[in-house]
GROMACS .gro file of C-alpha atoms in nm:
model
  507
    1MET     CA    1   3.227  -1.427   1.196
    2ASN     CA    2   3.495  -1.218   1.368
    3ARG     CA    3   3.707  -1.227   1.050
    4SER     CA    4   3.412  -1.129   0.831
    5LEU     CA    5   3.352  -0.822   1.049
    6GLY     CA    6   3.716  -0.714   1.026
    7GLY     CA    7   3.795  -0.771   1.393
    8LYS     CA    8   3.646  -0.431   1.485
    9TYR     CA    9   3.385  -0.565   1.727
   10THR     CA   10   3.391  -0.712   2.075
   11ARG     CA   11   3.169  -1.013   2.074
   12THR     CA   12   2.958  -1.117   2.370
   13ALA     CA   13   2.775  -1.449   2.348
   14LYS     CA   14   2.539  -1.649   2.563
   15ARG     CA   15   2.495  -2.017   2.495
   16GLY     CA   16   2.153  -2.178   2.509
   17ASN     CA   17   2.051  -2.539   2.542
   18ASN     CA   18   2.222  -2.605   2.209
   19PHE     CA   19   2.425  -2.412   1.953
   20ARG     CA   20   2.121  -2.301   1.757
   21HIS     CA   21   1.967  -2.144   2.067
   22SER     CA   22   2.264  -1.916   2.134
   23VAL     CA   23   2.279  -1.539   2.092
   24VAL     CA   24   2.572  -1.310   2.017
   25ILE     CA   25   2.604  -0.934   1.988
   26GLY     CA   26   2.899  -0.729   1.867
   27VAL     CA   27   2.996  -0.382   1.989
   28LEU     CA   28   3.259  -0.157   1.836
   29LYS     CA   29   3.578  -0.165   2.041
   30THR     CA   30   3.570   0.214   2.068
   31ILE     CA   31   3.236   0.211   2.254
   32PRO     CA   32   3.233   0.134   2.629
   33PHE     CA   33   2.964  -0.108   2.737
   34GLN     CA   34   2.853  -0.325   3.025
   35VAL     CA   35   2.714  -0.679   3.004
   36VAL     CA   36   2.415  -0.759   3.226
   37ASP     CA   37   2.321  -1.124   3.263
   38MET     CA   38   1.942  -1.152   3.243
   39GLU     CA   39   1.691  -1.367   3.059
   40PHE     CA   40   1.822  -1.178   2.756
   41GLN     CA   41   2.177  -1.101   2.655
   42LEU     CA   42   2.192  -0.730   2.743
   43VAL     CA   43   2.455  -0.480   2.633
   44ALA     CA   44   2.426  -0.114   2.734
   45PRO     CA   45   2.664   0.110   2.533
   46ALA     CA   46   2.637   0.484   2.600
   47ASN     CA   47   2.328   0.447   2.823
   48ILE     CA   48   2.135   0.263   2.550
   49SER     CA   49   1.991  -0.077   2.640
   50VAL     CA   50   2.044  -0.330   2.358
   51PRO     CA   51   1.891  -0.668   2.446
   52CYS     CA   52   1.964  -0.946   2.198
   53ALA     CA   53   1.709  -1.226   2.232
   54TYR     CA   54   1.627  -1.564   2.084
   55GLN     CA   55   1.289  -1.729   2.131
   56PRO     CA   56   1.277  -2.094   2.019
   57CYS     CA   57   0.986  -2.232   1.824
   58GLY     CA   58   0.697  -2.393   2.004
   59ARG     CA   59   0.460  -2.285   2.276
   60LEU     CA   60   0.622  -2.078   2.551
   61PRO     CA   61   0.414  -2.039   2.870
   62ASN     CA   62   0.372  -1.687   3.007
   63LEU     CA   63   0.559  -1.534   2.715
   64HIS     CA   64   0.361  -1.209   2.737
   65ASP     CA   65   0.425  -1.156   3.110
   66GLN     CA   66   0.792  -1.257   3.103
   67LEU     CA   67   0.881  -1.044   2.802
   68SER     CA   68   0.691  -0.742   2.936
   69GLU     CA   69   0.863  -0.772   3.274
   70ALA     CA   70   1.207  -0.801   3.114
   71ILE     CA   71   1.149  -0.495   2.890
   72ILE     CA   72   1.026  -0.283   3.181
   73LYS     CA   73   1.349  -0.350   3.373
   74LEU     CA   74   1.559  -0.209   3.089
   75PRO     CA   75   1.635   0.164   3.102
   76GLU     CA   76   1.532   0.374   2.803
   77PRO     CA   77   1.612   0.420   2.522
   78ARG     CA   78   1.597   0.054   2.425
   79ILE     CA   79   1.694  -0.122   2.101
   80LEU     CA   80   1.563  -0.478   2.098
   81VAL     CA   81   1.695  -0.714   1.827
   82GLY     CA   82   1.666  -1.086   1.796
   83ASP     CA   83   1.521  -1.395   1.636
   84LEU     CA   84   1.177  -1.402   1.799
   85ASN     CA   85   1.024  -1.669   1.570
   86GLY     CA   86   0.699  -1.473   1.549
   87HIS     CA   87   0.508  -1.397   1.230
   88HIS     CA   88   0.319  -1.072   1.173
   89PRO     CA   89   0.270  -0.832   0.878
   90SER     CA   90   0.412  -0.548   1.089
   91TRP     CA   91   0.767  -0.669   1.017
   92GLY     CA   92   0.711  -0.820   0.673
   93CYS     CA   93   0.561  -1.165   0.723
   94PRO     CA   94   0.272  -1.255   0.491
   95ARG     CA   95   0.073  -1.402   0.779
   96SER     CA   96   0.039  -1.371   1.155
   97ASP     CA   97   0.049  -1.628   1.433
   98PRO     CA   98  -0.037  -1.607   1.806
   99ARG     CA   99   0.322  -1.527   1.902
  100GLY     CA  100   0.339  -1.244   1.650
  101VAL     CA  101   0.013  -1.099   1.781
  102THR     CA  102   0.149  -1.122   2.137
  103LEU     CA  103   0.469  -0.941   2.040
  104VAL     CA  104   0.278  -0.663   1.863
  105ASP     CA  105   0.058  -0.619   2.170
  106ILE     CA  106   0.367  -0.589   2.393
  107PHE     CA  107   0.531  -0.338   2.158
  108GLU     CA  108   0.217  -0.123   2.151
  109LYS     CA  109   0.178  -0.123   2.530
  110GLU     CA  110   0.545  -0.043   2.593
  111ASP     CA  111   0.547   0.229   2.321
  112ILE     CA  112   0.804   0.051   2.103
  113VAL     CA  113   0.841   0.119   1.728
  114ILE     CA  114   0.925  -0.163   1.483
  115LEU     CA  115   1.206  -0.071   1.244
  116ASN     CA  116   1.180  -0.355   0.991
  117ASP     CA  117   1.077  -0.240   0.644
  118GLY     CA  118   0.945  -0.579   0.528
  119VAL     CA  119   1.265  -0.713   0.366
  120PRO     CA  120   1.318  -1.086   0.440
  121THR     CA  121   1.608  -1.158   0.678
  122TYR     CA  122   1.617  -1.537   0.636
  123PHE     CA  123   1.581  -1.761   0.335
  124ASN     CA  124   1.689  -2.100   0.211
  125GLU     CA  125   1.617  -2.306  -0.098
  126TRP     CA  126   1.243  -2.327  -0.028
  127HIS     CA  127   1.115  -2.015   0.141
  128THR     CA  128   1.196  -1.677   0.294
  129SER     CA  129   1.083  -1.517   0.619
  130ALA     CA  130   1.125  -1.206   0.831
  131ILE     CA  131   1.134  -1.347   1.183
  132ASP     CA  132   1.432  -1.133   1.291
  133VAL     CA  133   1.273  -0.828   1.453
  134SER     CA  134   1.440  -0.495   1.531
  135ASP     CA  135   1.252  -0.235   1.734
  136VAL     CA  136   1.337   0.072   1.936
  137SER     CA  137   1.180   0.305   2.191
  138ARG     CA  138   0.962   0.577   2.042
  139CYS     CA  139   1.182   0.853   2.185
  140PHE     CA  140   1.476   0.707   1.990
  141ALA     CA  141   1.288   0.616   1.669
  142GLY     CA  142   1.367   0.939   1.487
  143LYS     CA  143   1.741   0.890   1.539
  144THR     CA  144   1.778   0.541   1.396
  145GLN     CA  145   1.735   0.364   1.066
  146TRP     CA  146   1.709  -0.003   0.976
  147GLN     CA  147   1.937  -0.153   0.711
  148HIS     CA  148   1.948  -0.502   0.564
  149GLY     CA  149   2.303  -0.618   0.486
  150ASP     CA  150   2.474  -0.921   0.332
  151PRO     CA  151   2.754  -1.079   0.540
  152ASP     CA  152   2.879  -1.282   0.237
  153GLY     CA  153   2.806  -1.621   0.382
  154ALA     CA  154   2.916  -1.544   0.737
  155MET     CA  155   2.615  -1.732   0.872
  156ASN     CA  156   2.470  -2.053   0.738
  157LYS     CA  157   2.131  -2.005   0.566
  158ARG     CA  158   2.091  -1.655   0.714
  159THR     CA  159   2.220  -1.406   0.464
  160GLY     CA  160   2.055  -1.098   0.614
  161ILE     CA  161   2.178  -0.903   0.916
  162ALA     CA  162   1.963  -0.632   1.068
  163MET     CA  163   2.175  -0.328   1.151
  164VAL     CA  164   2.042  -0.031   1.346
  165LYS     CA  165   2.262   0.276   1.321
  166PRO     CA  166   2.202   0.640   1.416
  167PHE     CA  167   2.154   0.907   1.153
  168SER     CA  168   2.452   1.132   1.098
  169PRO     CA  169   2.425   1.510   1.159
  170ARG     CA  170   2.470   1.563   0.785
  171TYR     CA  171   2.159   1.354   0.722
  172TYR     CA  172   1.960   1.578   0.955
  173SER     CA  173   2.077   1.889   0.769
  174VAL     CA  174   1.975   1.734   0.436
  175ILE     CA  175   1.631   1.645   0.574
  176ARG     CA  176   1.582   1.995   0.715
  177THR     CA  177   1.680   2.153   0.383
  178ALA     CA  178   1.446   1.925   0.191
  179LEU     CA  179   1.157   1.998   0.428
  180LYS     CA  180   1.214   2.374   0.402
  181THR     CA  181   1.222   2.351   0.022
  182LEU     CA  182   0.903   2.144   0.026
  183GLN     CA  183   0.734   2.396   0.257
  184LYS     CA  184   0.832   2.690   0.035
  185TRP     CA  185   0.706   2.506  -0.274
  186TYR     CA  186   0.376   2.416  -0.105
  187THR     CA  187   0.324   2.776   0.018
  188LYS     CA  188   0.396   2.909  -0.330
  189ARG     CA  189   0.149   2.664  -0.485
  190GLN     CA  190  -0.117   2.770  -0.234
  191GLN     CA  191  -0.070   3.138  -0.316
  192GLN     CA  192  -0.062   3.097  -0.694
  193PRO     CA  193  -0.345   2.962  -0.909
  194SER     CA  194  -0.312   2.605  -1.028
  195GLN     CA  195  -0.151   2.570  -1.371
  196ARG     CA  196  -0.227   2.317  -1.640
  197PRO     CA  197   0.025   2.030  -1.633
  198ALA     CA  198   0.252   1.971  -1.930
  199ALA     CA  199   0.100   1.763  -2.206
  200GLY     CA  200   0.216   1.404  -2.216
  201ARG     CA  201   0.340   1.208  -2.511
  202LYS     CA  202   0.079   1.106  -2.763
  203VAL     CA  203   0.066   0.734  -2.833
  204LEU     CA  204   0.076   0.659  -3.202
  205ARG     CA  205  -0.184   0.420  -3.343
  206LEU     CA  206   0.055   0.153  -3.462
  207LEU     CA  207  -0.099  -0.158  -3.307
  208ASP     CA  208  -0.264  -0.375  -3.566
  209LYS     CA  209  -0.459  -0.696  -3.514
  210GLY     CA  210  -0.148  -0.916  -3.504
  211THR     CA  211   0.025  -0.696  -3.247
  212ARG     CA  212  -0.278  -0.692  -3.018
  213LYS     CA  213  -0.300  -1.070  -3.043
  214ALA     CA  214   0.069  -1.105  -2.949
  215LEU     CA  215   0.024  -0.871  -2.650
  216LYS     CA  216  -0.276  -1.070  -2.532
  217ALA     CA  217  -0.081  -1.398  -2.559
  218ARG     CA  218   0.207  -1.251  -2.356
  219ARG     CA  219  -0.025  -1.131  -2.080
  220LYS     CA  220  -0.194  -1.469  -2.069
  221ALA     CA  221   0.139  -1.650  -2.038
  222LEU     CA  222   0.251  -1.414  -1.761
  223ARG     CA  223  -0.068  -1.470  -1.562
  224ARG     CA  224  -0.019  -1.845  -1.586
  225ILE     CA  225   0.331  -1.816  -1.434
  226LYS     CA  226   0.204  -1.605  -1.145
  227ARG     CA  227  -0.068  -1.858  -1.062
  228LEU     CA  228   0.167  -2.158  -1.051
  229PRO     CA  229   0.375  -2.221  -0.736
  230ILE     CA  230   0.752  -2.244  -0.767
  231GLU     CA  231   0.756  -2.620  -0.711
  232HIS     CA  232   0.475  -2.693  -0.960
  233PRO     CA  233   0.582  -2.945  -1.230
  234ASP     CA  234   0.425  -2.735  -1.511
  235ARG     CA  235   0.610  -2.416  -1.416
  236LYS     CA  236   0.907  -2.482  -1.648
  237ASP     CA  237   0.680  -2.529  -1.949
  238ALA     CA  238   0.486  -2.216  -1.855
  239LEU     CA  239   0.810  -2.019  -1.823
  240ARG     CA  240   0.931  -2.142  -2.161
  241ASN     CA  241   0.596  -2.050  -2.314
  242TYR     CA  242   0.621  -1.700  -2.168
  243HIS     CA  243   0.969  -1.645  -2.313
  244GLU     CA  244   0.845  -1.752  -2.655
  245SER     CA  245   0.541  -1.523  -2.631
  246HIS     CA  246   0.759  -1.235  -2.513
  247ASN     CA  247   1.000  -1.272  -2.805
  248GLN     CA  248   0.713  -1.303  -3.052
  249CYS     CA  249   0.550  -0.990  -2.908
  250ARG     CA  250   0.872  -0.788  -2.936
  251GLN     CA  251   0.908  -0.893  -3.298
  252GLU     CA  252   0.549  -0.796  -3.378
  253ILE     CA  253   0.599  -0.454  -3.218
  254ARG     CA  254   0.917  -0.392  -3.421
  255VAL     CA  255   0.735  -0.480  -3.744
  256ALA     CA  256   0.438  -0.259  -3.652
  257LYS     CA  257   0.666   0.037  -3.570
  258ARG     CA  258   0.853  -0.001  -3.900
  259ALA     CA  259   0.527  -0.026  -4.095
  260SER     CA  260   0.387   0.281  -3.916
  261TRP     CA  261   0.698   0.483  -4.000
  262MET     CA  262   0.687   0.380  -4.365
  263ASP     CA  263   0.318   0.474  -4.386
  264PHE     CA  264   0.401   0.812  -4.237
  265LEU     CA  265   0.674   0.878  -4.496
  266GLU     CA  266   0.467   0.755  -4.790
  267GLY     CA  267   0.168   0.966  -4.685
  268ARG     CA  268   0.357   1.296  -4.722
  269ASN     CA  269   0.278   1.480  -5.047
  270SER     CA  270   0.242   1.831  -5.179
  271SER     CA  271  -0.135   1.837  -5.128
  272GLN     CA  272  -0.107   1.797  -4.752
  273SER     CA  273  -0.159   2.112  -4.544
  274SER     CA  274   0.123   2.246  -4.330
  275ALA     CA  275  -0.095   2.231  -4.019
  276ASP     CA  276  -0.156   1.858  -4.064
  277LEU     CA  277   0.215   1.798  -4.127
  278TRP     CA  278   0.323   1.984  -3.814
  279ARG     CA  279   0.057   1.808  -3.609
  280GLN     CA  280   0.200   1.468  -3.700
  281VAL     CA  281   0.561   1.584  -3.655
  282ASN     CA  282   0.481   1.716  -3.306
  283ALA     CA  283   0.308   1.386  -3.224
  284LEU     CA  284   0.623   1.195  -3.320
  285SER     CA  285   0.841   1.426  -3.106
  286GLY     CA  286   0.613   1.388  -2.803
  287LYS     CA  287   0.445   1.730  -2.831
  288ARG     CA  288   0.075   1.787  -2.866
  289ARG     CA  289  -0.158   2.077  -2.819
  290MET     CA  290  -0.425   2.050  -2.556
  291LYS     CA  291  -0.758   2.116  -2.723
  292PRO     CA  292  -1.013   2.311  -2.520
  293LEU     CA  293  -1.325   2.128  -2.410
  294HIS     CA  294  -1.638   2.222  -2.610
  295VAL     CA  295  -1.984   2.142  -2.478
  296GLN     CA  296  -2.330   2.222  -2.613
  297ILE     CA  297  -2.523   2.463  -2.386
  298ASN     CA  298  -2.866   2.572  -2.511
  299GLY     CA  299  -2.769   2.473  -2.865
  300GLU     CA  300  -2.443   2.670  -2.865
  301ALA     CA  301  -2.086   2.542  -2.847
  302VAL     CA  302  -1.912   2.688  -2.539
  303SER     CA  303  -1.538   2.653  -2.465
  304ASP     CA  304  -1.495   2.897  -2.175
  305PRO     CA  305  -1.342   2.683  -1.891
  306ALA     CA  306  -1.540   2.862  -1.619
  307ILE     CA  307  -1.874   2.818  -1.797
  308VAL     CA  308  -1.799   2.456  -1.886
  309ALA     CA  309  -1.699   2.379  -1.525
  310ASP     CA  310  -2.020   2.535  -1.389
  311GLU     CA  311  -2.233   2.340  -1.636
  312LEU     CA  312  -2.063   2.010  -1.551
  313GLY     CA  313  -2.089   2.085  -1.179
  314SER     CA  314  -2.460   2.158  -1.203
  315TYR     CA  315  -2.520   1.839  -1.402
  316PHE     CA  316  -2.327   1.622  -1.153
  317ALA     CA  317  -2.503   1.787  -0.858
  318ASP     CA  318  -2.844   1.712  -1.009
  319LEU     CA  319  -2.750   1.347  -1.056
  320ALA     CA  320  -2.645   1.308  -0.691
  321ALA     CA  321  -2.933   1.510  -0.542
  322ILE     CA  322  -3.163   1.307  -0.318
  323GLU     CA  323  -3.463   1.512  -0.438
  324LYS     CA  324  -3.448   1.337  -0.776
  325TYR     CA  325  -3.544   0.999  -0.629
  326GLU     CA  326  -3.885   0.862  -0.536
  327ASP     CA  327  -4.039   0.901  -0.190
  328GLU     CA  328  -4.002   0.533  -0.106
  329PHE     CA  329  -3.629   0.542  -0.180
  330LYS     CA  330  -3.591   0.862   0.026
  331TRP     CA  331  -3.760   0.694   0.323
  332LYS     CA  332  -3.532   0.387   0.304
  333ALA     CA  333  -3.224   0.606   0.260
  334LYS     CA  334  -3.320   0.809   0.566
  335LEU     CA  335  -3.349   0.493   0.776
  336SER     CA  336  -3.008   0.371   0.660
  337THR     CA  337  -2.832   0.701   0.727
  338SER     CA  338  -2.996   0.737   1.069
  339SER     CA  339  -2.876   0.391   1.173
  340ILE     CA  340  -2.523   0.475   1.059
  341ALA     CA  341  -2.526   0.811   1.238
  342SER     CA  342  -2.637   0.648   1.563
  343PHE     CA  343  -2.372   0.373   1.547
  344SER     CA  344  -2.134   0.384   1.842
  345VAL     CA  345  -1.914   0.145   2.036
  346SER     CA  346  -1.900   0.167   2.412
  347SER     CA  347  -1.562   0.212   2.574
  348ASP     CA  348  -1.592  -0.082   2.815
  349ALA     CA  349  -1.328  -0.350   2.859
  350GLY     CA  350  -1.458  -0.565   2.576
  351ASN     CA  351  -1.455  -0.286   2.317
  352SER     CA  352  -1.155  -0.087   2.435
  353GLU     CA  353  -0.937  -0.178   2.137
  354ILE     CA  354  -1.152  -0.007   1.875
  355ASN     CA  355  -1.150   0.322   2.069
  356GLN     CA  356  -0.777   0.333   2.144
  357ALA     CA  357  -0.524   0.551   1.965
  358PHE     CA  358  -0.379   0.419   1.640
  359SER     CA  359  -0.043   0.247   1.654
  360TRP     CA  360   0.266   0.280   1.440
  361GLN     CA  361   0.207  -0.065   1.293
  362GLU     CA  362  -0.144   0.029   1.176
  363LEU     CA  363  -0.010   0.337   0.998
  364GLN     CA  364   0.267   0.141   0.825
  365HIS     CA  365   0.024  -0.130   0.712
  366THR     CA  366  -0.212   0.133   0.569
  367LEU     CA  367   0.068   0.313   0.382
  368ARG     CA  368   0.187  -0.016   0.231
  369CYS     CA  369  -0.165  -0.085   0.103
  370SER     CA  370  -0.211   0.268  -0.037
  371ASN     CA  371  -0.133   0.274  -0.408
  372GLY     CA  372  -0.179   0.526  -0.683
  373LYS     CA  373  -0.028   0.865  -0.764
  374SER     CA  374  -0.335   1.089  -0.797
  375ALA     CA  375  -0.349   1.369  -0.542
  376GLY     CA  376  -0.646   1.558  -0.403
  377PRO     CA  377  -0.704   1.932  -0.363
  378ASP     CA  378  -0.391   1.970  -0.145
  379GLU     CA  379  -0.172   1.816  -0.423
  380ILE     CA  380  -0.015   1.567  -0.177
  381GLY     CA  381  -0.019   1.207  -0.298
  382TYR     CA  382   0.066   0.867  -0.154
  383PRO     CA  383   0.431   0.866  -0.284
  384LEU     CA  384   0.511   1.172  -0.071
  385LEU     CA  385   0.350   1.022   0.241
  386LYS     CA  386   0.533   0.691   0.196
  387ARG     CA  387   0.872   0.863   0.158
  388LEU     CA  388   0.838   1.082   0.465
  389PRO     CA  389   1.112   1.024   0.725
  390THR     CA  390   1.024   0.846   1.047
  391ARG     CA  391   0.988   1.175   1.231
  392GLY     CA  392   0.741   1.305   0.971
  393GLN     CA  393   0.531   0.988   0.985
  394LEU     CA  394   0.527   1.004   1.364
  395ARG     CA  395   0.391   1.360   1.347
  396MET     CA  396   0.128   1.242   1.099
  397LEU     CA  397   0.030   0.962   1.341
  398GLU     CA  398   0.000   1.214   1.625
  399LEU     CA  399  -0.233   1.423   1.409
  400PHE     CA  400  -0.452   1.121   1.331
  401ASN     CA  401  -0.473   1.021   1.697
  402LYS     CA  402  -0.563   1.376   1.800
  403LEU     CA  403  -0.853   1.380   1.552
  404TRP     CA  404  -0.959   1.028   1.649
  405LEU     CA  405  -0.954   1.077   2.026
  406THR     CA  406  -1.121   1.421   2.014
  407ASN     CA  407  -1.394   1.300   1.775
  408SER     CA  408  -1.318   1.573   1.521
  409TYR     CA  409  -1.247   1.588   1.148
  410SER     CA  410  -1.077   1.846   0.931
  411ALA     CA  411  -1.322   2.053   0.726
  412SER     CA  412  -1.077   2.080   0.434
  413TRP     CA  413  -1.067   1.699   0.404
  414LYS     CA  414  -1.438   1.696   0.317
  415GLU     CA  415  -1.369   1.875  -0.012
  416SER     CA  416  -1.294   1.679  -0.330
  417LEU     CA  417  -1.147   1.757  -0.667
  418VAL     CA  418  -1.402   1.641  -0.928
  419ILE     CA  419  -1.252   1.536  -1.262
  420PRO     CA  420  -1.488   1.479  -1.560
  421ILE     CA  421  -1.395   1.168  -1.758
  422PRO     CA  422  -1.546   1.110  -2.105
  423LYS     CA  423  -1.744   0.791  -2.138
  424ALA     CA  424  -1.614   0.526  -2.375
  425ASN     CA  425  -1.720   0.550  -2.740
  426GLU     CA  426  -1.921   0.866  -2.675
  427THR     CA  427  -1.905   1.220  -2.812
  428ILE     CA  428  -1.775   1.474  -2.561
  429HIS     CA  429  -1.985   1.771  -2.672
  430GLU     CA  430  -2.262   1.706  -2.416
  431VAL     CA  431  -2.235   1.716  -2.039
  432SER     CA  432  -2.431   1.390  -2.013
  433LYS     CA  433  -2.144   1.206  -2.185
  434PHE     CA  434  -1.910   1.257  -1.888
  435ARG     CA  435  -1.877   1.070  -1.561
  436PRO     CA  436  -1.727   1.230  -1.248
  437ILE     CA  437  -1.431   1.105  -1.045
  438ALA     CA  438  -1.381   1.267  -0.703
  439LEU     CA  439  -1.023   1.290  -0.570
  440THR     CA  440  -1.011   1.347  -0.194
  441CYS     CA  441  -0.709   1.430   0.021
  442CYS     CA  442  -0.473   1.135   0.069
  443PHE     CA  443  -0.439   1.226   0.438
  444ALA     CA  444  -0.812   1.171   0.480
  445LYS     CA  445  -0.805   0.842   0.287
  446VAL     CA  446  -0.522   0.706   0.504
  447LEU     CA  447  -0.718   0.786   0.822
  448GLU     CA  448  -1.037   0.638   0.675
  449ARG     CA  449  -0.858   0.314   0.586
  450MET     CA  450  -0.722   0.281   0.937
  451VAL     CA  451  -1.071   0.332   1.081
  452ASN     CA  452  -1.222   0.091   0.826
  453ARG     CA  453  -0.972  -0.179   0.916
  454ARG     CA  454  -1.061  -0.154   1.284
  455LEU     CA  455  -1.432  -0.144   1.211
  456LYS     CA  456  -1.420  -0.458   0.997
  457HIS     CA  457  -1.222  -0.639   1.267
  458PHE     CA  458  -1.482  -0.536   1.527
  459LEU     CA  459  -1.776  -0.643   1.309
  460GLU     CA  460  -1.616  -0.980   1.235
  461ALA     CA  461  -1.529  -1.041   1.602
  462GLU     CA  462  -1.882  -0.957   1.719
  463ASN     CA  463  -2.051  -1.153   1.435
  464LEU     CA  464  -2.248  -0.848   1.327
  465LEU     CA  465  -2.218  -0.921   0.955
  466ASP     CA  466  -2.454  -1.151   0.770
  467HIS     CA  467  -2.298  -1.488   0.696
  468GLN     CA  468  -2.429  -1.460   0.337
  469GLN     CA  469  -2.221  -1.148   0.266
  470HIS     CA  470  -1.915  -1.231   0.057
  471ILE     CA  471  -1.796  -0.885  -0.050
  472PHE     CA  472  -1.564  -0.652   0.143
  473ARG     CA  473  -1.473  -0.928   0.389
  474GLN     CA  474  -1.135  -1.085   0.448
  475GLY     CA  475  -1.132  -1.450   0.343
  476TYR     CA  476  -1.448  -1.409   0.135
  477GLY     CA  477  -1.501  -1.326  -0.230
  478THR     CA  478  -1.616  -1.467  -0.560
  479PRO     CA  479  -1.483  -1.822  -0.492
  480THR     CA  480  -1.670  -1.850  -0.160
  481TYR     CA  481  -1.986  -1.711  -0.319
  482PHE     CA  482  -1.984  -1.966  -0.602
  483ALA     CA  483  -1.900  -2.243  -0.355
  484THR     CA  484  -2.207  -2.150  -0.147
  485LEU     CA  485  -2.420  -2.127  -0.461
  486GLY     CA  486  -2.300  -2.469  -0.570
  487GLU     CA  487  -2.400  -2.619  -0.234
  488VAL     CA  488  -2.749  -2.466  -0.265
  489LEU     CA  489  -2.796  -2.604  -0.616
  490LYS     CA  490  -2.664  -2.947  -0.520
  491SER     CA  491  -2.892  -2.963  -0.216
  492ALA     CA  492  -3.194  -2.863  -0.427
  493LYS     CA  493  -3.108  -3.121  -0.692
  494ASP     CA  494  -3.064  -3.401  -0.437
  495SER     CA  495  -3.390  -3.318  -0.264
  496GLY     CA  496  -3.583  -3.261  -0.588
  497LEU     CA  497  -3.681  -2.904  -0.500
  498HIS     CA  498  -3.721  -2.603  -0.729
  499THR     CA  499  -3.469  -2.320  -0.681
  500GLU     CA  500  -3.513  -1.967  -0.812
  501ILE     CA  501  -3.211  -1.739  -0.862
  502VAL     CA  502  -3.232  -1.364  -0.917
  503SER     CA  503  -2.922  -1.181  -1.043
  504LEU     CA  504  -2.914  -0.800  -1.022
  505ASP     CA  505  -2.663  -0.559  -1.169
  506ILE     CA  506  -2.708  -0.239  -0.965
  507LEU     CA  507  -2.530   0.065  -1.105
   0.00000   0.00000   0.00000
């Protein structure tokens, strides 16, 4: 290992009960440090505490108290690295175990930020895992980054090394310049009216029946591979079938493109108008003209964007108005909304977790689960929030906690950008042929997902949900619903009873 690192590091090791339970940490020879013999192997270069720990598998008594006491004794800032043998989604594991939950609880109480980005740090021929955890004090989180490296076989079966290194001053200058540019762009966009985006490329209608059939076969073969585990005996046949379907699909697409091009050339004649010719040429080159939206208002075709927008807004508002429903429905809706408005959780010892400030791990989990590129009225989407530096995400977390703890909500987040979408196989000259899609601010959706996750955990822990509910619950879904239905039918058949089933499709 010393040769693989170029002999530039001073190694300090502490042997455990056996070789596999040993820890080692390397410090550059140019950095002064002091070794402190504790329960952990501790190195403190430049007033930074760097404990390197190993926790063997199995049940460890008083792990929470011992680890908390050892961390408190270390001066800040602290950088804790080690093989903790704990599983939790906060550092990339697909599941969580009691040790992982204990570690996350300790990190939250001691104000420690996890640096892992979810990349596996250990793998062998059968599986991968991310049990090597790197975390740092919150005051030092904005000055460090986590990197996954390859030591070229320096360690047996462990080909990933977690390296924590400080950002260079040049990196800070680049970040500051990028943030200033982003701020100027956002201010300019706020001052100027929104412009129509550039038209995208028009897809040519070149897919015939054979091409669609080949595409369907390829998708079917790909789904079969994803459903089969790696060690399944039928996986090789499924993989071979997918390669054959993929090659057949590519050949069908080539033939369809060639046939479409030949039809285009053969269809050109002297009787064709110049406007039609240029329309098809622009379609081939990726250019197309955005046609204005025409709707029928009082028997007249109107294309003025302001008038069309007002007409669509009035139609959508009438559909969502509570006055349009019957009195019985209004009464039931009032009862439901009143019960939701009066819902509260006391801040006693048993319910203290749901009322606490959000943690760094909760924010990272929510950002990982946030997909899509559509932005709301502020024109800030999920890709921008995910690519914010650590300092920017910490400021965003502080904003969320301030709103959460003060029981307030931004008024601008209550506004939505309503986009009319034409219904399938319908004419678009009537306002009733459109359906609305509301795009809210991504900041608001991130906060709502964090609150929703806590609320579901609280409802599940307190058994406040009906056991017959199978939707919007973790571990439940269509399979559990059909399994329950099968048990009901089997029980009725065995007992000779009559069972009635009512199926509703509520739009």
